[in-house]
Amino acid sequence: MAGSAKPAAKPLDKDAANRKEIVTTIKGPVTARVTQLIPALAAFPNPYASVLATPDLLYACMQLVKTKREQFQDLLIDKNGDPVTTDDGVLRCERSLNQVISMVVRSGAKAYAEKRFGTADKPAAPVAVKKEPKTLLEKIQSLVSGKWGDMEVPKPSPTQADQFYGAIKDYLDYDWQVPLIPCFAELPVKLIREMGLGVTTLRTPEGIAALADIGRHSMDQAKRILSDSMMREMLDTQPLAAKGVAFLGKDRYDYLHGTVYDKMGEKFWEMCVDCERLEAMEVQNAKDLEQLATHLHILSGEAINQIVRFLNYSQIPIFLEIGTEKLGEEKFAEIFGVPGNKKLIKIFCEKIKMWKLDQEDPDADLRAKLPDVFGAYMRAPADFEKGL
């Protein structure tokens, strides 16, 4: 009809437009530059799709963008056309490079899942698990098949890719996660959903294999022992602690939690990862454990036993504080952590036991003398270990 108003124009979705620009840039100029730097990629019919669905290749290309940043600098600009030289600087697309990396990580997970599990249009390629797993990925596949319920083991289906991606996408943000995508894909979707943020604590294939090795029984046992809030905190902080919680049982867990949790906070869950450490703690009294609390997530079972055996109650925190300060956290953990150095642990503790400390203020005297013994080790580790 004449005079009728035209329908209002659909408002521009700026965010969608920015996402489209990012994808177009990656598919076009970024892929072209990467192919120039890695000529072998030109052999693929679709280099972008092939790289995206192959985590090792994708990770290598992402590292290339970081290490050869000057090759991509003309694409890393802000809305004024000026170069953005930091990973958290805002680009023309109103996102930082870190945010773009997060998008690529999630896209890579989705592409790999579709290749691994198939889609409604394309079935998955069969995955054969060898009788004697040789690679960590094969080991994870074998452990999941053996230690988790049959209903939880990933089975290729048109929907499995979507289920996996839907469970993990909110926790994929970092380039270091890309090589782990095939390992994550072997975990039961139910477990990924249970872990939630805890997925980001699994930073190595070995860590994922350790989780697969725990099995459903230990996870369910931990769930029966912990309150809902503690279970959530454990899963978000360190899912591997489920094995230790199951090992402790209800009564011993309650005792340890009541004794040291307030002093340790979330490090309590790191402490629960190692069952030998927990076993050593079972014979110690509450006061000694309280004195050890700052380092219980680091110390091996052997270190706990020797420190309590040779040192007086008040000496323990002084020893831990000065030992960490003088040796440095890495060397301290190498000696007194898991698996540690049993011989050195005993030498350090025996030396302190033999000292004749000032009777008026033995703790102050210990604090004054300890730097020398740790310093002697740092100056000549081999001689110190020989007792010279």
mmCIF file of C-alpha atoms in Angstrom:
data_model
loop_
_atom_site.group_PDB
_atom_site.id
_atom_site.type_symbol
_atom_site.label_atom_id
_atom_site.label_comp_id
_atom_site.label_asym_id
_atom_site.label_seq_id
_atom_site.Cartn_x
_atom_site.Cartn_y
_atom_site.Cartn_z
ATOM 1 C CA MET A 1 0.000 0.000 0.000
ATOM 2 C CA ALA A 2 1.083 3.479 -0.793
ATOM 3 C CA GLY A 3 2.357 5.326 2.222
ATOM 4 C CA SER A 4 2.911 2.177 4.308
ATOM 5 C CA ALA A 5 6.068 2.275 6.412
ATOM 6 C CA LYS A 6 9.014 0.122 5.438
ATOM 7 C CA PRO A 7 9.980 -2.562 7.974
ATOM 8 C CA ALA A 8 12.696 -1.441 10.352
ATOM 9 C CA ALA A 9 16.191 -2.550 9.429
ATOM 10 C CA LYS A 10 17.483 -5.449 11.477
ATOM 11 C CA PRO A 11 19.923 -4.108 14.075
ATOM 12 C CA LEU A 12 23.565 -4.955 13.388
ATOM 13 C CA ASP A 13 24.929 -7.692 15.626
ATOM 14 C CA LYS A 14 28.401 -6.233 16.206
ATOM 15 C CA ASP A 15 29.631 -9.255 18.138
ATOM 16 C CA ALA A 16 28.561 -11.671 15.395
ATOM 17 C CA ALA A 17 30.217 -9.427 12.807
ATOM 18 C CA ASN A 18 33.457 -9.441 14.790
ATOM 19 C CA ARG A 19 33.390 -13.245 15.111
ATOM 20 C CA LYS A 20 32.835 -13.545 11.374
ATOM 21 C CA GLU A 21 35.784 -11.224 10.699
ATOM 22 C CA ILE A 22 38.022 -13.337 12.964
ATOM 23 C CA VAL A 23 37.074 -16.578 11.204
ATOM 24 C CA THR A 24 37.487 -15.005 7.772
ATOM 25 C CA THR A 25 40.925 -13.648 8.695
ATOM 26 C CA ILE A 26 42.105 -16.995 10.080
ATOM 27 C CA LYS A 27 40.775 -18.959 7.097
ATOM 28 C CA GLY A 28 42.256 -16.482 4.635
ATOM 29 C CA PRO A 29 45.428 -14.476 5.298
ATOM 30 C CA VAL A 30 46.518 -16.301 8.474
ATOM 31 C CA THR A 31 46.255 -19.733 6.835
ATOM 32 C CA ALA A 32 48.026 -18.404 3.732
ATOM 33 C CA ARG A 33 50.949 -17.053 5.823
ATOM 34 C CA VAL A 34 51.216 -20.279 7.835
ATOM 35 C CA THR A 35 51.257 -22.324 4.614
ATOM 36 C CA GLN A 36 54.076 -20.168 3.288
ATOM 37 C CA LEU A 37 56.067 -20.786 6.471
ATOM 38 C CA ILE A 38 55.226 -24.527 6.473
ATOM 39 C CA PRO A 39 55.119 -25.465 2.761
ATOM 40 C CA ALA A 40 54.118 -29.079 3.527
ATOM 41 C CA LEU A 41 50.636 -27.824 4.479
ATOM 42 C CA ALA A 42 49.989 -26.954 0.825
ATOM 43 C CA ALA A 43 49.629 -30.688 0.118
ATOM 44 C CA PHE A 44 46.341 -30.736 2.039
ATOM 45 C CA PRO A 45 43.198 -30.097 -0.077
ATOM 46 C CA ASN A 46 41.968 -27.754 2.675
ATOM 47 C CA PRO A 47 44.868 -26.712 4.939
ATOM 48 C CA TYR A 48 42.607 -24.767 7.327
ATOM 49 C CA ALA A 49 40.228 -27.694 7.968
ATOM 50 C CA SER A 50 43.056 -30.233 8.158
ATOM 51 C CA VAL A 51 45.067 -28.222 10.677
ATOM 52 C CA LEU A 52 42.019 -27.402 12.793
ATOM 53 C CA ALA A 53 41.112 -31.091 13.189
ATOM 54 C CA THR A 54 44.696 -32.210 13.937
ATOM 55 C CA PRO A 55 45.702 -31.004 17.440
ATOM 56 C CA ASP A 56 49.474 -31.445 17.029
ATOM 57 C CA LEU A 57 49.464 -29.463 13.791
ATOM 58 C CA LEU A 58 47.149 -26.831 15.212
ATOM 59 C CA TYR A 59 49.368 -26.346 18.260
ATOM 60 C CA ALA A 60 52.462 -26.033 16.060
ATOM 61 C CA CYS A 61 50.765 -23.393 13.933
ATOM 62 C CA MET A 62 49.604 -21.456 16.985
ATOM 63 C CA GLN A 63 53.162 -21.431 18.324
ATOM 64 C CA LEU A 64 54.372 -20.242 14.932
ATOM 65 C CA VAL A 65 52.108 -17.201 15.141
ATOM 66 C CA LYS A 66 53.641 -16.411 18.536
ATOM 67 C CA THR A 67 57.296 -17.001 17.629
ATOM 68 C CA LYS A 68 57.049 -15.380 14.181
ATOM 69 C CA ARG A 69 54.769 -12.572 15.255
ATOM 70 C CA GLU A 70 56.386 -10.122 12.851
ATOM 71 C CA GLN A 71 55.039 -12.220 9.952
ATOM 72 C CA PHE A 72 51.474 -11.555 11.162
ATOM 73 C CA GLN A 73 51.842 -8.083 12.665
ATOM 74 C CA ASP A 74 49.913 -6.353 9.855
ATOM 75 C CA LEU A 75 46.891 -8.450 10.888
ATOM 76 C CA LEU A 76 47.331 -7.702 14.601
ATOM 77 C CA ILE A 77 46.150 -4.104 14.619
ATOM 78 C CA ASP A 78 43.660 -2.036 16.581
ATOM 79 C CA LYS A 79 40.666 -0.098 15.259
ATOM 80 C CA ASN A 80 42.955 2.805 14.326
ATOM 81 C CA GLY A 81 45.255 0.553 12.312
ATOM 82 C CA ASP A 82 48.066 0.736 14.874
ATOM 83 C CA PRO A 83 50.042 -2.436 15.733
ATOM 84 C CA VAL A 84 48.964 -4.381 18.830
ATOM 85 C CA THR A 85 52.134 -5.860 20.305
ATOM 86 C CA THR A 86 50.795 -7.583 23.440
ATOM 87 C CA ASP A 87 48.619 -10.696 23.718
ATOM 88 C CA ASP A 88 46.048 -8.902 25.880
ATOM 89 C CA GLY A 89 45.800 -5.736 23.746
ATOM 90 C CA VAL A 90 42.458 -5.084 22.029
ATOM 91 C CA LEU A 91 42.471 -5.790 18.285
ATOM 92 C CA ARG A 92 40.270 -4.321 15.555
ATOM 93 C CA CYS A 93 37.782 -7.151 16.146
ATOM 94 C CA GLU A 94 37.362 -5.909 19.765
ATOM 95 C CA ARG A 95 39.036 -9.029 21.120
ATOM 96 C CA SER A 96 42.581 -9.643 22.317
ATOM 97 C CA LEU A 97 44.903 -12.225 20.789
ATOM 98 C CA ASN A 98 44.394 -14.318 23.932
ATOM 99 C CA GLN A 99 40.631 -14.295 23.300
ATOM 100 C CA VAL A 100 41.143 -15.238 19.659
ATOM 101 C CA ILE A 101 43.369 -18.115 20.799
ATOM 102 C CA SER A 102 40.546 -19.306 23.065
ATOM 103 C CA MET A 103 38.193 -19.303 20.082
ATOM 104 C CA VAL A 104 40.677 -21.335 18.034
ATOM 105 C CA VAL A 105 41.208 -23.853 20.860
ATOM 106 C CA ARG A 106 37.455 -24.464 21.103
ATOM 107 C CA SER A 107 37.089 -24.677 17.320
ATOM 108 C CA GLY A 108 39.936 -27.182 17.244
ATOM 109 C CA ALA A 109 38.265 -29.307 19.910
ATOM 110 C CA LYS A 110 35.016 -29.345 17.954
ATOM 111 C CA ALA A 111 36.777 -30.222 14.674
ATOM 112 C CA TYR A 112 38.779 -33.015 16.306
ATOM 113 C CA ALA A 113 35.678 -34.419 18.032
ATOM 114 C CA GLU A 114 33.835 -34.583 14.709
ATOM 115 C CA LYS A 115 36.799 -36.400 13.154
ATOM 116 C CA ARG A 116 37.155 -38.729 16.162
ATOM 117 C CA PHE A 117 33.483 -39.558 16.699
ATOM 118 C CA GLY A 118 31.934 -38.744 13.358
ATOM 119 C CA THR A 119 28.843 -36.717 12.507
ATOM 120 C CA ALA A 120 25.390 -37.493 11.207
ATOM 121 C CA ASP A 121 26.799 -37.286 7.672
ATOM 122 C CA LYS A 122 30.160 -38.931 8.191
ATOM 123 C CA PRO A 123 30.839 -41.943 10.445
ATOM 124 C CA ALA A 124 33.880 -42.032 12.691
ATOM 125 C CA ALA A 125 36.960 -43.972 11.765
ATOM 126 C CA PRO A 126 37.343 -47.022 14.045
ATOM 127 C CA VAL A 127 39.799 -46.587 16.923
ATOM 128 C CA ALA A 128 41.729 -49.752 17.686
ATOM 129 C CA VAL A 129 43.203 -50.155 21.169
ATOM 130 C CA LYS A 130 46.236 -52.420 21.101
ATOM 131 C CA LYS A 131 46.615 -55.217 23.648
ATOM 132 C CA GLU A 132 49.794 -53.602 24.948
ATOM 133 C CA PRO A 133 49.303 -49.806 24.791
ATOM 134 C CA LYS A 134 52.446 -48.067 23.593
ATOM 135 C CA THR A 135 51.475 -44.412 23.554
ATOM 136 C CA LEU A 136 49.895 -42.414 26.356
ATOM 137 C CA LEU A 137 46.779 -41.923 24.250
ATOM 138 C CA GLU A 138 46.444 -45.708 23.826
ATOM 139 C CA LYS A 139 47.015 -46.098 27.573
ATOM 140 C CA ILE A 140 44.231 -43.628 28.354
ATOM 141 C CA GLN A 141 41.888 -45.450 25.964
ATOM 142 C CA SER A 142 42.757 -48.737 27.672
ATOM 143 C CA LEU A 143 42.376 -47.360 31.210
ATOM 144 C CA VAL A 144 39.026 -45.730 30.470
ATOM 145 C CA SER A 145 37.755 -48.965 28.937
ATOM 146 C CA GLY A 146 38.902 -50.955 31.941
ATOM 147 C CA LYS A 147 38.267 -48.672 34.914
ATOM 148 C CA TRP A 148 35.073 -46.797 34.053
ATOM 149 C CA GLY A 149 31.561 -48.106 33.559
ATOM 150 C CA ASP A 150 30.663 -49.367 30.084
ATOM 151 C CA MET A 151 27.923 -46.752 29.842
ATOM 152 C CA GLU A 152 30.546 -44.013 30.313
ATOM 153 C CA VAL A 153 33.135 -45.148 27.773
ATOM 154 C CA PRO A 154 32.987 -42.914 24.663
ATOM 155 C CA LYS A 155 31.429 -44.743 21.736
ATOM 156 C CA PRO A 156 31.391 -43.226 18.224
ATOM 157 C CA SER A 157 27.936 -41.966 17.314
ATOM 158 C CA PRO A 158 26.507 -38.998 15.392
ATOM 159 C CA THR A 159 25.968 -37.169 18.696
ATOM 160 C CA GLN A 160 29.127 -38.065 20.608
ATOM 161 C CA ALA A 161 31.105 -35.181 19.109
ATOM 162 C CA ASP A 162 28.453 -32.678 20.209
ATOM 163 C CA GLN A 163 28.254 -34.253 23.672
ATOM 164 C CA PHE A 164 32.018 -34.050 24.166
ATOM 165 C CA TYR A 165 32.269 -30.508 22.848
ATOM 166 C CA GLY A 166 29.286 -29.336 24.896
ATOM 167 C CA ALA A 167 30.853 -30.763 28.069
ATOM 168 C CA ILE A 168 34.337 -29.294 27.623
ATOM 169 C CA LYS A 169 34.017 -26.074 25.596
ATOM 170 C CA ASP A 170 33.594 -23.741 28.568
ATOM 171 C CA TYR A 171 36.928 -24.896 29.979
ATOM 172 C CA LEU A 172 39.033 -24.549 26.830
ATOM 173 C CA ASP A 173 40.920 -21.263 26.788
ATOM 174 C CA TYR A 174 44.649 -21.908 26.446
ATOM 175 C CA ASP A 175 46.949 -23.023 23.656
ATOM 176 C CA TRP A 176 48.638 -25.597 25.942
ATOM 177 C CA GLN A 177 45.328 -27.492 25.979
ATOM 178 C CA VAL A 178 45.391 -28.143 22.228
ATOM 179 C CA PRO A 179 47.766 -31.167 22.299
ATOM 180 C CA LEU A 180 45.622 -32.628 25.101
ATOM 181 C CA ILE A 181 42.371 -32.592 23.100
ATOM 182 C CA PRO A 182 42.733 -36.243 21.910
ATOM 183 C CA CYS A 183 43.303 -37.311 25.537
ATOM 184 C CA PHE A 184 40.308 -35.330 26.805
ATOM 185 C CA ALA A 185 38.176 -36.926 24.084
ATOM 186 C CA GLU A 186 38.785 -40.396 25.551
ATOM 187 C CA LEU A 187 37.395 -39.426 28.956
ATOM 188 C CA PRO A 188 33.739 -40.173 29.665
ATOM 189 C CA VAL A 189 31.560 -37.136 29.015
ATOM 190 C CA LYS A 190 29.952 -37.680 32.423
ATOM 191 C CA LEU A 191 33.363 -37.343 34.071
ATOM 192 C CA ILE A 192 34.196 -34.148 32.150
ATOM 193 C CA ARG A 193 30.893 -32.653 33.307
ATOM 194 C CA GLU A 194 31.605 -33.732 36.893
ATOM 195 C CA MET A 195 35.080 -32.191 36.863
ATOM 196 C CA GLY A 196 33.987 -28.869 35.409
ATOM 197 C CA LEU A 197 36.766 -26.342 35.991
ATOM 198 C CA GLY A 198 38.980 -29.194 37.208
ATOM 199 C CA VAL A 199 39.646 -30.042 33.548
ATOM 200 C CA THR A 200 42.043 -27.076 33.468
ATOM 201 C CA THR A 201 44.164 -28.639 36.250
ATOM 202 C CA LEU A 202 45.073 -31.563 33.970
ATOM 203 C CA ARG A 203 47.997 -30.029 32.119
ATOM 204 C CA THR A 204 49.741 -33.164 30.810
ATOM 205 C CA PRO A 205 48.809 -36.476 29.156
ATOM 206 C CA GLU A 206 50.239 -38.158 32.267
ATOM 207 C CA GLY A 207 47.791 -36.235 34.455
ATOM 208 C CA ILE A 208 44.855 -37.302 32.287
ATOM 209 C CA ALA A 209 46.127 -40.900 32.334
ATOM 210 C CA ALA A 210 46.300 -40.727 36.144
ATOM 211 C CA LEU A 211 42.692 -39.550 36.239
ATOM 212 C CA ALA A 212 41.630 -42.376 33.913
ATOM 213 C CA ASP A 213 43.503 -44.807 36.181
ATOM 214 C CA ILE A 214 41.492 -43.739 39.234
ATOM 215 C CA GLY A 215 38.317 -45.318 37.933
ATOM 216 C CA ARG A 216 34.654 -44.764 38.692
ATOM 217 C CA HIS A 217 34.784 -46.681 41.986
ATOM 218 C CA SER A 218 37.207 -44.214 43.608
ATOM 219 C CA MET A 219 35.326 -41.210 42.258
ATOM 220 C CA ASP A 220 32.032 -42.514 43.631
ATOM 221 C CA GLN A 221 33.675 -43.442 46.936
ATOM 222 C CA ALA A 222 35.020 -39.888 47.265
ATOM 223 C CA LYS A 223 31.544 -38.555 46.526
ATOM 224 C CA ARG A 224 30.135 -40.598 49.420
ATOM 225 C CA ILE A 225 32.825 -39.310 51.801
ATOM 226 C CA LEU A 226 32.836 -35.599 50.900
ATOM 227 C CA SER A 227 30.130 -33.019 51.372
ATOM 228 C CA ASP A 228 28.718 -31.564 48.149
ATOM 229 C CA SER A 229 30.711 -28.351 48.592
ATOM 230 C CA MET A 230 33.978 -30.191 49.316
ATOM 231 C CA MET A 231 33.426 -32.533 46.360
ATOM 232 C CA ARG A 232 32.942 -29.516 44.110
ATOM 233 C CA GLU A 233 36.056 -27.824 45.487
ATOM 234 C CA MET A 234 38.113 -31.002 45.021
ATOM 235 C CA LEU A 235 36.970 -31.451 41.417
ATOM 236 C CA ASP A 236 37.606 -27.796 40.598
ATOM 237 C CA THR A 237 41.022 -27.802 42.272
ATOM 238 C CA GLN A 238 42.585 -31.257 41.886
ATOM 239 C CA PRO A 239 40.415 -34.142 40.611
ATOM 240 C CA LEU A 240 43.249 -36.636 41.191
ATOM 241 C CA ALA A 241 42.643 -36.228 44.939
ATOM 242 C CA ALA A 242 39.638 -38.559 44.587
ATOM 243 C CA LYS A 243 42.011 -41.526 44.810
ATOM 244 C CA GLY A 244 43.461 -40.306 48.113
ATOM 245 C CA VAL A 245 40.076 -39.488 49.611
ATOM 246 C CA ALA A 246 38.843 -42.984 48.754
ATOM 247 C CA PHE A 247 42.046 -44.425 50.246
ATOM 248 C CA LEU A 248 41.515 -42.513 53.519
ATOM 249 C CA GLY A 249 37.919 -43.496 54.117
ATOM 250 C CA LYS A 250 35.373 -41.399 55.972
ATOM 251 C CA ASP A 251 36.854 -41.349 59.493
ATOM 252 C CA ARG A 252 40.451 -40.654 58.532
ATOM 253 C CA TYR A 253 39.419 -38.040 55.985
ATOM 254 C CA ASP A 254 37.332 -36.246 58.621
ATOM 255 C CA TYR A 255 40.303 -36.302 61.013
ATOM 256 C CA LEU A 256 42.795 -34.901 58.497
ATOM 257 C CA HIS A 257 40.335 -32.353 57.164
ATOM 258 C CA GLY A 258 39.615 -31.127 60.685
ATOM 259 C CA THR A 259 43.327 -31.038 61.543
ATOM 260 C CA VAL A 260 44.985 -29.289 58.594
ATOM 261 C CA TYR A 261 42.415 -28.026 56.068
ATOM 262 C CA ASP A 262 42.064 -24.584 57.678
ATOM 263 C CA LYS A 263 45.836 -24.119 57.453
ATOM 264 C CA MET A 264 46.179 -25.528 53.917
ATOM 265 C CA GLY A 265 43.075 -24.396 52.041
ATOM 266 C CA GLU A 266 42.903 -25.783 48.510
ATOM 267 C CA LYS A 267 46.421 -27.237 48.824
ATOM 268 C CA PHE A 268 44.742 -29.901 50.961
ATOM 269 C CA TRP A 269 43.591 -31.580 47.734
ATOM 270 C CA GLU A 270 47.118 -31.634 46.323
ATOM 271 C CA MET A 271 48.156 -33.371 49.525
ATOM 272 C CA CYS A 272 45.530 -36.075 48.899
ATOM 273 C CA VAL A 273 46.943 -37.041 45.493
ATOM 274 C CA ASP A 274 49.735 -39.204 46.923
ATOM 275 C CA CYS A 275 48.561 -42.215 48.935
ATOM 276 C CA GLU A 276 52.033 -42.983 50.377
ATOM 277 C CA ARG A 277 52.045 -39.483 51.860
ATOM 278 C CA LEU A 278 48.617 -40.075 53.392
ATOM 279 C CA GLU A 279 49.749 -43.431 54.771
ATOM 280 C CA ALA A 280 52.716 -41.760 56.507
ATOM 281 C CA MET A 281 50.399 -39.148 57.994
ATOM 282 C CA GLU A 282 48.194 -41.798 59.570
ATOM 283 C CA VAL A 283 50.716 -42.507 62.366
ATOM 284 C CA GLN A 284 51.407 -38.837 63.185
ATOM 285 C CA ASN A 285 49.625 -36.885 65.873
ATOM 286 C CA ALA A 286 47.549 -33.799 65.189
ATOM 287 C CA LYS A 287 50.088 -31.323 66.605
ATOM 288 C CA ASP A 288 52.884 -32.540 64.336
ATOM 289 C CA LEU A 289 50.596 -32.466 61.314
ATOM 290 C CA GLU A 290 49.625 -28.888 62.130
ATOM 291 C CA GLN A 291 53.302 -27.917 62.192
ATOM 292 C CA LEU A 292 53.826 -29.611 58.817
ATOM 293 C CA ALA A 293 50.676 -28.131 57.260
ATOM 294 C CA THR A 294 52.376 -25.452 55.132
ATOM 295 C CA HIS A 295 54.295 -28.156 53.235
ATOM 296 C CA LEU A 296 52.117 -31.269 53.391
ATOM 297 C CA HIS A 297 51.161 -30.885 49.730
ATOM 298 C CA ILE A 298 54.882 -31.139 48.840
ATOM 299 C CA LEU A 299 56.435 -33.573 51.325
ATOM 300 C CA SER A 300 56.847 -37.261 50.575
ATOM 301 C CA GLY A 301 55.814 -39.918 53.061
ATOM 302 C CA GLU A 302 59.498 -40.541 53.821
ATOM 303 C CA ALA A 303 60.134 -36.850 54.511
ATOM 304 C CA ILE A 304 57.163 -36.681 56.897
ATOM 305 C CA ASN A 305 58.354 -39.760 58.806
ATOM 306 C CA GLN A 306 61.960 -38.545 59.145
ATOM 307 C CA ILE A 307 61.106 -34.942 60.040
ATOM 308 C CA VAL A 308 58.738 -36.035 62.810
ATOM 309 C CA ARG A 309 61.207 -38.692 64.011
ATOM 310 C CA PHE A 310 64.269 -36.442 64.331
ATOM 311 C CA LEU A 311 62.900 -32.932 64.945
ATOM 312 C CA ASN A 312 61.104 -31.563 67.968
ATOM 313 C CA TYR A 313 57.593 -30.176 67.591
ATOM 314 C CA SER A 314 58.672 -26.511 67.579
ATOM 315 C CA GLN A 315 61.596 -27.163 65.212
ATOM 316 C CA ILE A 316 59.461 -28.407 62.315
ATOM 317 C CA PRO A 317 58.137 -25.083 60.931
ATOM 318 C CA ILE A 318 61.593 -23.476 61.302
ATOM 319 C CA PHE A 319 63.164 -26.319 59.322
ATOM 320 C CA LEU A 320 60.548 -26.100 56.565
ATOM 321 C CA GLU A 321 60.712 -22.309 56.310
ATOM 322 C CA ILE A 322 64.496 -22.003 56.141
ATOM 323 C CA GLY A 323 64.898 -25.125 53.998
ATOM 324 C CA THR A 324 62.567 -23.705 51.363
ATOM 325 C CA GLU A 325 64.194 -20.269 51.554
ATOM 326 C CA LYS A 326 67.789 -21.494 51.237
ATOM 327 C CA LEU A 327 67.290 -24.371 48.790
ATOM 328 C CA GLY A 328 64.603 -22.695 46.720
ATOM 329 C CA GLU A 329 61.180 -24.237 46.169
ATOM 330 C CA GLU A 330 62.262 -26.429 43.240
ATOM 331 C CA LYS A 331 65.318 -27.959 44.968
ATOM 332 C CA PHE A 332 63.421 -28.360 48.241
ATOM 333 C CA ALA A 333 60.683 -30.303 46.432
ATOM 334 C CA GLU A 334 63.292 -32.373 44.589
ATOM 335 C CA ILE A 335 64.786 -33.523 47.916
ATOM 336 C CA PHE A 336 61.818 -33.603 50.273
ATOM 337 C CA GLY A 337 58.963 -34.068 47.794
ATOM 338 C CA VAL A 338 57.734 -37.050 45.769
ATOM 339 C CA PRO A 339 59.659 -39.276 45.195
ATOM 340 C CA GLY A 340 62.421 -37.298 46.891
ATOM 341 C CA ASN A 341 65.906 -38.285 48.042
ATOM 342 C CA LYS A 342 65.666 -40.598 51.064
ATOM 343 C CA LYS A 343 69.376 -40.456 51.847
ATOM 344 C CA LEU A 344 69.540 -36.651 51.871
ATOM 345 C CA ILE A 345 66.349 -36.353 53.916
ATOM 346 C CA LYS A 346 67.883 -38.511 56.630
ATOM 347 C CA ILE A 347 71.240 -36.670 56.536
ATOM 348 C CA PHE A 348 69.600 -33.267 57.016
ATOM 349 C CA CYS A 349 67.392 -34.478 59.863
ATOM 350 C CA GLU A 350 70.173 -36.412 61.639
ATOM 351 C CA LYS A 351 72.516 -33.402 61.552
ATOM 352 C CA ILE A 352 69.914 -31.276 63.304
ATOM 353 C CA LYS A 353 69.200 -33.987 65.890
ATOM 354 C CA MET A 354 72.905 -34.127 66.848
ATOM 355 C CA TRP A 355 73.243 -30.378 67.425
ATOM 356 C CA LYS A 356 73.590 -29.107 70.980
ATOM 357 C CA LEU A 357 71.353 -26.075 70.884
ATOM 358 C CA ASP A 358 71.306 -23.179 73.333
ATOM 359 C CA GLN A 359 69.072 -24.364 76.181
ATOM 360 C CA GLU A 360 67.787 -20.864 76.909
ATOM 361 C CA ASP A 361 66.355 -20.405 73.391
ATOM 362 C CA PRO A 362 66.900 -23.556 71.299
ATOM 363 C CA ASP A 363 64.540 -22.459 68.504
ATOM 364 C CA ALA A 364 66.391 -19.167 67.997
ATOM 365 C CA ASP A 365 69.697 -21.061 67.953
ATOM 366 C CA LEU A 366 68.282 -23.517 65.388
ATOM 367 C CA ARG A 367 67.096 -20.642 63.211
ATOM 368 C CA ALA A 368 70.595 -19.159 63.318
ATOM 369 C CA LYS A 369 72.384 -22.424 62.457
ATOM 370 C CA LEU A 370 70.097 -23.895 59.795
ATOM 371 C CA PRO A 371 71.134 -21.561 56.944
ATOM 372 C CA ASP A 372 74.689 -22.909 57.264
ATOM 373 C CA VAL A 373 73.704 -26.553 56.834
ATOM 374 C CA PHE A 374 71.532 -25.842 53.790
ATOM 375 C CA GLY A 375 74.249 -23.540 52.452
ATOM 376 C CA ALA A 376 76.842 -26.306 52.846
ATOM 377 C CA TYR A 377 74.710 -28.581 50.711
ATOM 378 C CA MET A 378 74.226 -25.952 48.008
ATOM 379 C CA ARG A 379 77.985 -25.258 47.853
ATOM 380 C CA ALA A 380 79.022 -28.912 47.518
ATOM 381 C CA PRO A 381 76.109 -31.345 47.133
ATOM 382 C CA ALA A 382 78.280 -34.395 46.445
ATOM 383 C CA ASP A 383 80.524 -33.820 49.501
ATOM 384 C CA PHE A 384 77.514 -33.122 51.703
ATOM 385 C CA GLU A 385 75.859 -36.379 50.649
ATOM 386 C CA LYS A 386 79.070 -38.256 51.501
ATOM 387 C CA GLY A 387 78.985 -36.741 54.961
ATOM 388 C CA LEU A 388 82.063 -34.587 54.488
#
